[in-house]
Coordinates of C-alpha atoms and ligand atoms in Angstrom, one line a residue:
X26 CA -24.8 -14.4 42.3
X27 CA -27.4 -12.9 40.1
X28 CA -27.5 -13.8 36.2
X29 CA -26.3 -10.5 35.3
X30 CA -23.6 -10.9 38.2
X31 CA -22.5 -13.9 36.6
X32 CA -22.8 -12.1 32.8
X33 CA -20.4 -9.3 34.4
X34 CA -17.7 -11.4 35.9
X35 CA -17.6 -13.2 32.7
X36 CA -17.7 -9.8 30.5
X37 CA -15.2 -8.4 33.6
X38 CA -13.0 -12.0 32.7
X39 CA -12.5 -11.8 29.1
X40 CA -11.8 -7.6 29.0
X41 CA -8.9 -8.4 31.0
X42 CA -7.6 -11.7 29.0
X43 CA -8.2 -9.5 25.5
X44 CA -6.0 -6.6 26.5
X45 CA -3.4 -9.1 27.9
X46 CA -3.4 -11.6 25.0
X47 CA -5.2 -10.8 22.3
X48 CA -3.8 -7.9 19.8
X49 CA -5.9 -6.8 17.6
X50 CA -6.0 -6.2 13.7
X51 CA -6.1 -2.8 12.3
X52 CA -6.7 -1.0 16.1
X53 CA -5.0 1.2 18.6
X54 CA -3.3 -0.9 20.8
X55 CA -2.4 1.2 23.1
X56 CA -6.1 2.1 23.4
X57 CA -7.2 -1.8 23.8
X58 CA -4.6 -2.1 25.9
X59 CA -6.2 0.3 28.4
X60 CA -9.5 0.6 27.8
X61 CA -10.4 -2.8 26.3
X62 CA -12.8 -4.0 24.1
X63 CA -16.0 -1.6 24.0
X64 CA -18.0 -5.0 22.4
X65 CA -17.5 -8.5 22.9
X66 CA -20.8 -9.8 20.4
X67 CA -22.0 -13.3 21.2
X68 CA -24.8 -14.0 18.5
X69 CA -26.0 -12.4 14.9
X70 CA -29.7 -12.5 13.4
X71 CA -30.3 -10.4 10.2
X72 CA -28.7 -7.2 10.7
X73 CA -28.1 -7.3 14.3
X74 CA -25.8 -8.6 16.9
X75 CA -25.8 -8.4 20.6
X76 CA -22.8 -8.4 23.3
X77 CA -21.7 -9.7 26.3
X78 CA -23.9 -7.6 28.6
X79 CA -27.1 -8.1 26.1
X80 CA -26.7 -4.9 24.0
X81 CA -28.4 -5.1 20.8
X82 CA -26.8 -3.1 17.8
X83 CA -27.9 -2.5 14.3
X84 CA -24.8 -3.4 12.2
X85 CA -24.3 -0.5 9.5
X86 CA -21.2 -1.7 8.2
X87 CA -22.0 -6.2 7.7
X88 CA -18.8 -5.9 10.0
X89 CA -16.2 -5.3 7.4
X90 CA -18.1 -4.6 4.5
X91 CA -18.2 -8.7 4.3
X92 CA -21.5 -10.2 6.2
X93 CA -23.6 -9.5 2.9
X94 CA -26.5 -12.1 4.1
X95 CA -27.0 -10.9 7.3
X96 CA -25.9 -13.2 10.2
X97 CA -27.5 -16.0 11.4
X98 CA -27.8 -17.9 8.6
X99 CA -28.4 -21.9 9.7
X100 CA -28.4 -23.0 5.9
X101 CA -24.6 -21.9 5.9
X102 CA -23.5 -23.5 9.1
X103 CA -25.4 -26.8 7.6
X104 CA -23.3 -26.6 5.3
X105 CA -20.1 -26.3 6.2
X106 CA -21.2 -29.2 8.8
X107 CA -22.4 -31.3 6.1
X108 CA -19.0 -31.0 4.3
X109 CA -17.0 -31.1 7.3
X110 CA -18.5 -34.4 7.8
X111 CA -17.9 -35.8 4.5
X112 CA -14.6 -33.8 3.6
X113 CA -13.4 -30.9 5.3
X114 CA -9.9 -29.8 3.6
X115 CA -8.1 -31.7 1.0
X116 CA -5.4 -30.0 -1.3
X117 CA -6.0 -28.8 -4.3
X118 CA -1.6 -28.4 -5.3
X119 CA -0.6 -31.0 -8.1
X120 CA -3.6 -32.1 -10.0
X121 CA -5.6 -33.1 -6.7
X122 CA -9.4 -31.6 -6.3
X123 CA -12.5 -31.5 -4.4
X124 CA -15.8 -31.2 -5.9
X125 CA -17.2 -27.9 -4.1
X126 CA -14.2 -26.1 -5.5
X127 CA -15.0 -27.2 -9.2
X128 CA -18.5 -26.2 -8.6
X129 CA -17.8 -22.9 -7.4
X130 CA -15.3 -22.2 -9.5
X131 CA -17.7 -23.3 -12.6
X132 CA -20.3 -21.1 -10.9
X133 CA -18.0 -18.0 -10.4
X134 CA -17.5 -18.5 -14.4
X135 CA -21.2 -18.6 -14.9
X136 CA -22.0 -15.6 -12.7
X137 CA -18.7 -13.1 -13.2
X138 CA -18.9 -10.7 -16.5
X139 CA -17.7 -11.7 -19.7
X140 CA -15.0 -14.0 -20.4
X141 CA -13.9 -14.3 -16.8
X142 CA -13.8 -18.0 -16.6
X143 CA -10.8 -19.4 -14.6
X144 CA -10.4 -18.9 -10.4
X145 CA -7.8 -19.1 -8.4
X146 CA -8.7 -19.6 -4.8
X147 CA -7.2 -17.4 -2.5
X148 CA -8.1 -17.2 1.8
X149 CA -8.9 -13.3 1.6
X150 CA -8.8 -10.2 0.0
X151 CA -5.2 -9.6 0.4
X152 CA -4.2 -12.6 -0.9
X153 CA -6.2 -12.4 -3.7
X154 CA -4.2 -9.3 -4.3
X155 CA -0.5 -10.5 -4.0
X156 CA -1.8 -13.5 -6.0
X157 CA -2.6 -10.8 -9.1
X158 CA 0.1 -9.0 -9.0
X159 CA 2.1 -12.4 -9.2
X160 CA 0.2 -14.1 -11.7
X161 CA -0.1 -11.0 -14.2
X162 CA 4.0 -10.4 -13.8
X163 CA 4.3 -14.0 -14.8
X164 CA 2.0 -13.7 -17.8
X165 CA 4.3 -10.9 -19.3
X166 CA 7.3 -12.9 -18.4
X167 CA 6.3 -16.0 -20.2
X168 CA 5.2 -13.7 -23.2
X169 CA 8.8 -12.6 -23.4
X170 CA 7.8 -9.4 -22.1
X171 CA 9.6 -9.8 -18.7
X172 CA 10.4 -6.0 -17.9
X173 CA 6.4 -5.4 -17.6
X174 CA 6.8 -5.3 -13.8
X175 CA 4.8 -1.9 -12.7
X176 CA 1.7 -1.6 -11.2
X177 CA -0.6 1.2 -11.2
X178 CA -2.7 1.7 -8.1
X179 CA -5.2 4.7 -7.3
X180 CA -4.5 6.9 -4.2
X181 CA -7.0 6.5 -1.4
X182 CA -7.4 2.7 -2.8
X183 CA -7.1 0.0 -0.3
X184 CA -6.0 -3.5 -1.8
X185 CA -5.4 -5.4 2.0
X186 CA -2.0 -5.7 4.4
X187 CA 0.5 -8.5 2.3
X188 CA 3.4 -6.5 1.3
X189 CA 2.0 -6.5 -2.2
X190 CA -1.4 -5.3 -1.0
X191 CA 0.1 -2.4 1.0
X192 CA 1.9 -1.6 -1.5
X193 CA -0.6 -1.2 -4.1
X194 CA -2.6 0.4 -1.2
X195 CA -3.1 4.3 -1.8
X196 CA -3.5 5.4 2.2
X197 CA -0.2 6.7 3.3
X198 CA -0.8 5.8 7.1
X199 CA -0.6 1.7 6.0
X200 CA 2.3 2.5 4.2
X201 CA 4.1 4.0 6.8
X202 CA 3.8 1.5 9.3
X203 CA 6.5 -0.4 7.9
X204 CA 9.9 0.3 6.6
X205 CA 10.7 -1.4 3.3
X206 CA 7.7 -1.8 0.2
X207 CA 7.5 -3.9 -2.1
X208 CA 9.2 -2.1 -5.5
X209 CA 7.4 -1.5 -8.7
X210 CA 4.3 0.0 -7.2
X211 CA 3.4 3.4 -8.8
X212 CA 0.1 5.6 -7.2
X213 CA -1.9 7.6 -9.6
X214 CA -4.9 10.3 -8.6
X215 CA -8.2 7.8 -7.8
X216 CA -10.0 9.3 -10.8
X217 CA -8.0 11.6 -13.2
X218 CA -7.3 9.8 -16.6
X219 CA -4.7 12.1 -17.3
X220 CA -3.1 11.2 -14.5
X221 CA -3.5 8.0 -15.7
X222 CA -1.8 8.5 -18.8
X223 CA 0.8 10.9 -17.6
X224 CA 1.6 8.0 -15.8
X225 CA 2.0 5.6 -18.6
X226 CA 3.8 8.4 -20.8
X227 CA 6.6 8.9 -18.0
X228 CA 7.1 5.2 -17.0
X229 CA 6.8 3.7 -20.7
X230 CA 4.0 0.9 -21.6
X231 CA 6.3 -1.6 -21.7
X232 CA 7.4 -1.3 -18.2
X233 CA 3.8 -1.7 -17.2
X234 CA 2.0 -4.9 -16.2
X235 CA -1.1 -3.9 -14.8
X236 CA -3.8 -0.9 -13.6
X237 CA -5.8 -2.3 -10.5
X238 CA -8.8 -0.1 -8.9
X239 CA -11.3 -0.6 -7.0
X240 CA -15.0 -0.1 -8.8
X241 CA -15.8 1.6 -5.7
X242 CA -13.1 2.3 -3.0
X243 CA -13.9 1.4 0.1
X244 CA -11.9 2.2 3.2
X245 CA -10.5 5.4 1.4
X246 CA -13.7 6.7 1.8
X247 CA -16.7 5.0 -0.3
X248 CA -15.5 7.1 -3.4
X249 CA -17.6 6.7 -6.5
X250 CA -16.6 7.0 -9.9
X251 CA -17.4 9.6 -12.3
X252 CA -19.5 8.6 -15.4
X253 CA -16.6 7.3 -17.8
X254 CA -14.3 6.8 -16.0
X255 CA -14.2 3.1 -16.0
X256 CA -14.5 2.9 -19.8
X257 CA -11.7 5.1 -20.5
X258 CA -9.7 3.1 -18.1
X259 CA -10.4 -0.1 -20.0
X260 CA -9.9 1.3 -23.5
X261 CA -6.3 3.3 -22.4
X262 CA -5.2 0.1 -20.6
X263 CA -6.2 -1.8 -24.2
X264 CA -4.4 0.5 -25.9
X265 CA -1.5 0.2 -23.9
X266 CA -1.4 -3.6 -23.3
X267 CA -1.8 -2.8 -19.5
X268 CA -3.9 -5.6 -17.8
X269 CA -7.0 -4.0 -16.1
X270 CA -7.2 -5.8 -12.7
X271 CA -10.3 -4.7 -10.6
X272 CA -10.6 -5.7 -6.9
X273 CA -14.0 -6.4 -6.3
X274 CA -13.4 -7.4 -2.8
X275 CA -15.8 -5.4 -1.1
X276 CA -17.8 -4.6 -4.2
X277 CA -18.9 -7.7 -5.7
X278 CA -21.9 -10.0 -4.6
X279 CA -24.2 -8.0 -4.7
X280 CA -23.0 -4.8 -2.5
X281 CA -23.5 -1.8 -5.1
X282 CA -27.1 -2.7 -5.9
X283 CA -25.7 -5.0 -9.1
X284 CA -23.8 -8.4 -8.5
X285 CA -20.8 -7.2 -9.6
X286 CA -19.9 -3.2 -9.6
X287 CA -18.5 -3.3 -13.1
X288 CA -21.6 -4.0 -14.6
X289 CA -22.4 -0.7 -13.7
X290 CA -20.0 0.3 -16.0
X291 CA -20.1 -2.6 -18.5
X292 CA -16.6 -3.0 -18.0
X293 CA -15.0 -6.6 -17.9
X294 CA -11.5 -6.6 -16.1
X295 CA -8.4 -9.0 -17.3
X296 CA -8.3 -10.1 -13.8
X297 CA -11.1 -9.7 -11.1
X298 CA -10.4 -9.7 -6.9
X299 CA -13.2 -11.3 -5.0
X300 CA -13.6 -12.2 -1.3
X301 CA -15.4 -11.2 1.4
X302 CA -18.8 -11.3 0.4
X303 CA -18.4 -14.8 -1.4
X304 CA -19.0 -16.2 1.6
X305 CA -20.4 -13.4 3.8
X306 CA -17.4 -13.9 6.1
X307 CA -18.8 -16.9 7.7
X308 CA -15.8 -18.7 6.6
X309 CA -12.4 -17.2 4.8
X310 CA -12.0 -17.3 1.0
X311 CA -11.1 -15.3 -1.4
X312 CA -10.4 -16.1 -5.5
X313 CA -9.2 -14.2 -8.6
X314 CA -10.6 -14.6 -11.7
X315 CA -9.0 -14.5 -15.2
X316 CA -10.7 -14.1 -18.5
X317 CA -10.5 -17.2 -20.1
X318 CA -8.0 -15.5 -23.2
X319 CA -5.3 -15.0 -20.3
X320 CA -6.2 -18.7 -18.8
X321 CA -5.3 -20.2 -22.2
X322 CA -1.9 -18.3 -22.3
X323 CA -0.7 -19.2 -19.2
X324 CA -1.3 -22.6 -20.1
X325 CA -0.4 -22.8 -24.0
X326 CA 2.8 -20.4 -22.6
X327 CA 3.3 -22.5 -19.4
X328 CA 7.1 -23.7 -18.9
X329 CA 6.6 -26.1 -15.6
X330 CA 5.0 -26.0 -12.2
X331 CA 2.8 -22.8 -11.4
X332 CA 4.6 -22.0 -8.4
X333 CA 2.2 -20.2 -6.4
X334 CA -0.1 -21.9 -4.1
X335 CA -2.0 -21.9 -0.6
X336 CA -2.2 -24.9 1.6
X337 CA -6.2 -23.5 1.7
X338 CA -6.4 -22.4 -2.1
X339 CA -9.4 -24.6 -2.8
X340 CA -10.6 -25.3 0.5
X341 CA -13.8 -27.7 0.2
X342 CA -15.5 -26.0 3.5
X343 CA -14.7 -23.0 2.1
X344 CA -16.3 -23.2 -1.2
X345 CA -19.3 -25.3 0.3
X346 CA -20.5 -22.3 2.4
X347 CA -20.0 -19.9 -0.6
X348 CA -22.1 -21.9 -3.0
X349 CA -24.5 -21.8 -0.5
X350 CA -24.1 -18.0 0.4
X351 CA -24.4 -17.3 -3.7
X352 CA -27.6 -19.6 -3.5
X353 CA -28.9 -17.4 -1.3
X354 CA -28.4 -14.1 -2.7
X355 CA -30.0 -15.6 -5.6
X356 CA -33.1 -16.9 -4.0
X357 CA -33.8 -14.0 -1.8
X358 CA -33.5 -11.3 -4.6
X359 CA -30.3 -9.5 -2.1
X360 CA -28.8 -7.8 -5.2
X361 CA -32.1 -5.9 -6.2
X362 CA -32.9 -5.6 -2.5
X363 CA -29.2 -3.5 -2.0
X364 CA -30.4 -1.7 -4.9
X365 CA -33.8 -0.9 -4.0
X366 CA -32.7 0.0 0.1
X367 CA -29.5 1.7 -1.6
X368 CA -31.8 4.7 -2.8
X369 CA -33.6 4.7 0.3
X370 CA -30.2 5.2 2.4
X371 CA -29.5 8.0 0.0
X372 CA -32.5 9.8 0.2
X373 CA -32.2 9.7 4.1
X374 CA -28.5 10.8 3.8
X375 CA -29.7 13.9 1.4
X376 CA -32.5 14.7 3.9
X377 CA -29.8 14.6 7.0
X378 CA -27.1 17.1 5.0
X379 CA -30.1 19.1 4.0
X380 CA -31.3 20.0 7.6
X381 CA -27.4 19.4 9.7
X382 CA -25.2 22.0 8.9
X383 CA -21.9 20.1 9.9
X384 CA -22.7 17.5 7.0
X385 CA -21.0 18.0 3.6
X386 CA -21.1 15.8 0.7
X387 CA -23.1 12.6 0.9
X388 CA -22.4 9.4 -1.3
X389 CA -24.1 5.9 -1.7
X390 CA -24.6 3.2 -4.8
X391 CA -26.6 0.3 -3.4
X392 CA -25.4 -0.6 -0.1
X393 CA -22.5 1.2 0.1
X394 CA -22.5 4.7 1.4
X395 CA -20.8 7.9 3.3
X396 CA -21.2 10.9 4.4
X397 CA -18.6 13.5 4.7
X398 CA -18.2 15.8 8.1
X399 CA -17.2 19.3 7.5
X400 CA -16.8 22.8 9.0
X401 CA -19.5 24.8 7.2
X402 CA -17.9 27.9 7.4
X403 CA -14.7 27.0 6.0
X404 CA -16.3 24.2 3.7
X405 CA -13.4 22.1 5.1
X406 CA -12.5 19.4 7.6
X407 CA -12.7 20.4 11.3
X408 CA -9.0 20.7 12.9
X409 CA -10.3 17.5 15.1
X410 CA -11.6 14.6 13.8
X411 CA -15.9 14.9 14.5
X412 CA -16.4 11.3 12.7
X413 CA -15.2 9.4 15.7
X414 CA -17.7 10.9 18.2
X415 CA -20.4 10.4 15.7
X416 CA -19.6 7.3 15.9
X417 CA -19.1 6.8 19.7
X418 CA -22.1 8.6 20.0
X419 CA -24.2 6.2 17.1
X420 CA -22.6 3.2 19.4
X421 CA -24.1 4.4 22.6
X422 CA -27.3 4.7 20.6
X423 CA -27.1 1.2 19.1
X424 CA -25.8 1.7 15.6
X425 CA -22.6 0.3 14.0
X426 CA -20.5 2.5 11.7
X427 CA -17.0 3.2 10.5
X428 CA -15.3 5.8 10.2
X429 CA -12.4 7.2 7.6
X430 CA -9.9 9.8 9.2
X431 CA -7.0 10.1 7.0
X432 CA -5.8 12.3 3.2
X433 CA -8.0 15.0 4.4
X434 CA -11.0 13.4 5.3
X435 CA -13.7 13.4 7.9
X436 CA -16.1 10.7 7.0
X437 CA -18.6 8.0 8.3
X438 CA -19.2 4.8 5.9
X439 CA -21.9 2.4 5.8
X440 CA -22.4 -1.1 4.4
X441 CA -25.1 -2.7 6.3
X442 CA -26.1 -5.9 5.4
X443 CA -27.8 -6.8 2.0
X444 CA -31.1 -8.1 4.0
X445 CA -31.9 -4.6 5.7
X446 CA -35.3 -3.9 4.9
X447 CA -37.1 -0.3 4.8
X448 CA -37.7 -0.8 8.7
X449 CA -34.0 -1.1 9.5
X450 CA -33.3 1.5 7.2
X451 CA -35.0 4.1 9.0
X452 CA -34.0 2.9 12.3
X453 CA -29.8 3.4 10.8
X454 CA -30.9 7.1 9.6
X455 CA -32.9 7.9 12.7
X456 CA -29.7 6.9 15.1
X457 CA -27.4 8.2 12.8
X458 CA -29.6 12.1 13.1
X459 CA -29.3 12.4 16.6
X460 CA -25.8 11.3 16.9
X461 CA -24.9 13.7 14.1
X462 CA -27.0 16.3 15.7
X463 CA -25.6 15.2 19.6
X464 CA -22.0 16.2 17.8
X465 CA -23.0 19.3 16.4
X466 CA -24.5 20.7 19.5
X467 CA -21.2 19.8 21.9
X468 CA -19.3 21.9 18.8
X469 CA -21.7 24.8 19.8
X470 CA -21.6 24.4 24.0
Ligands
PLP511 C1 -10.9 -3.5 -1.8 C2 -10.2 -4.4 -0.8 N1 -9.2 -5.2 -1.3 C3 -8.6 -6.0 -0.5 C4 -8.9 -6.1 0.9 C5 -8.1 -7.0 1.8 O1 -8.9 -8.1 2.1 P1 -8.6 -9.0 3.4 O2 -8.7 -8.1 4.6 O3 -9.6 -10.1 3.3 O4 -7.2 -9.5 3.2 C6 -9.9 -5.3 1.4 C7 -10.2 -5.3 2.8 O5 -10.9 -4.5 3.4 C8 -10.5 -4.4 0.5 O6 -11.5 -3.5 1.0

């Protein structure tokens, strides 16, 4: 057999073991189940990966909005080997520790806004999210304010897949997936304040615990907020006594062109969600952050054991790989770099709707992006979905996107990797063109 015999039976071999055994997050499954998996990707460098048969694509979206580094990255498998070696997992319940989790917990403090000094360390975004929603329902209760239970999401916000999470989650379709939610979850328009505090006026302040938003949401659509917004927000939740929690899952480390996206808005949350990018996904983590004012509280308040804990909050691996991810966005200048190829993929985004009729309203802040697909007759979504063949047809071309399909919308995102350079950028805008322009000439056949 030839070499690319042998790389076919092989490709051939593990299409057939993934449909049978291997279900899949956040996917069709009846369409895995028949068609299988279009990509089975082998090995990473920069902003690429190649498959099973030796196709290279350009990754537009760091896989899930996570690989912020680019992938590849030898420093950060040495270092989880080195402290695999020496420790790999310890517990971090009771009053044991490890030292890569005090130093990146001391180093979150140094790098985070503000006052937000105190992590806990979560395996993902989601927990990070049922974590908050925990830990700021047991602040009010041991401040004798035990009826602050509600929690005000955003629609179109996506906070993750616990029951918590989906039910802070603003996307019907999640919601629906499953019979019973989690109670005490209220959904407010992503970015009306009056909503906002209709909201509070109806349900009552005191009923309230927290608001949680995204700086940016992601998988409702890369939606931006307006200038403002995010001040009021922190000044009605002040008002109200309303903890401000904002899940900077996808946002923070650098992703919006600053290290964090509130600094944009020189906001500091109560609480901050991060995940993802803290280690670029080469190993799971997640942590919230508290201001240190609601740290000392919960301790000077504390009546026994913190009951909530994961056997891998703390993991020394974990937090060995994200110092060294964080040491890396530092030395390499990544934050200004998403900043600097953040305009670029905006000014190629404006220069696409101006010349592609089927292209409606483009949006980016750093490396974060979308652009909307819509009939320009009607100025509204097409009756059928167009952002899944642009991005069948960007596949076939070699470029990775996502697409959003759901509340009304028709929309491809983007989130490459922080280390694209100007090169790469013009390689994701050229693809993404003709596969724009492939779609809007079968619409016309
Ligand atoms: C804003 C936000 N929060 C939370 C989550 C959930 O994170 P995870 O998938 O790591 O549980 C996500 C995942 O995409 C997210 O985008």
């Amino acid at each position: 057999m030839s070499q690319n015999q042998v790389q076919d039976t092989l490709r051939d071999t593990l299409v057939e073991l993934d449909k049978r055994h291997f279900i899949h997050p956040t996917s069709s499954l009846k369409q895995q189940h028949t068609s299988g998996a279009p990509f089975i990707f082998t090995e990473g460098k920069g902003v690429y990966l190649t498959d099973i048969s030796g196709k290279k694509v350009l990754e537009g979206m760091s896989s899930l909005w996570n690989v912020n580094v680019g992938y590849g990255r030898k420093e950060l498998a040495e270092a989880a080997r080195e402290q695999m070696e020496k420790l790999a997992f310890t517990n971090s319940f009771s009053s044991f520790s490890n030292e890569p989790a005090i130093r990146l917990a001391a180093k979150l403090a140094q790098i985070t806004p503000g006052d937000l000094n105190a992590v806990f360390f979560t395996s993902g975004g989601s927990e990070s999210n049922d974590t908050a929603y925990k830990l700021v329902r047991h602040y009010w209760k041991l401040k004798g304010q035990p009826q602050k239970t509600k929690i005000i999401s955003r629609k179109k916000g996506y906070h993750g897949v616990n029951i918590g999470a989906t039910s802070a989650t603003g996307i019907s379709p999640f919601q629906e997936m499953t019979s019973s939610l989690a109670p005490d979850f209220l959904h407010v328009d992503p970015f009306s304040i009056e909503a906002l505090k209709e909201c509070i006026a109806r349900e009552g302040a005191d009923n309230i615990a927290a608001f949680v938003a995204e700086p940016v949401q992601g998988a409702g659509g890369v939606n931006i907020a307006p200038d403002g917004y995010f001040q009021e927000v922190r000044k009605i939740c002040d008002e109200h006594h309303i903890l401000f929690i904002a899940d900077e899952v996808i946002t923070g480390f650098g992703r919006t062109g600053k290290l964090f996206a509130c600094e944009h808005y020189n906001v500091v949350p109560d609480v901050m969600l991060l995940a993802k990018g803290i280690t670029s996904g080469y190993i799971q983590l997640g942590a919230v952050m508290l201001t240190e004012r609601i740290h000392k509280e919960l301790i000077d308040l504390s009546d026994g054991v913190l009951l909530h804990g994961y056997t891998y909050s703390g993991h020394a691996t974990a937090c060995a790989v994200a110092l060294k991810n964080i040491e890396i966005l530092e030395n390499e200048n990544l934050v200004e770099n998403a900043r600097l190829m953040g305009e670029e993929l905006l000014k190629g985004f404006k220069a696409i709707q101006a010349e592609i009729a089927i292209v409606g309203e483009v949006r980016g802040l750093g490396l974060i992006g979308a652009v909307e697909i819509i009939n320009p007759v009607t100025n509204s979504r097409f009756p059928t979905l167009l952002s899944p063949k642009v991005s069948a047809e960007a596949a076939n071309r070699g470029l990775i996107v996502r697409t959003v399909g759901f509340e009304g919308m028709d929309t491809v995102v983007f989130s490459p990797p922080l280390v694209i350079n100007k090169q790469e950028i013009t390689e994701l805008l050229s693809i993404l063109r003709d596969s724009l322009l492939a779609v809007q000439k079968n619409l016309a056949d």
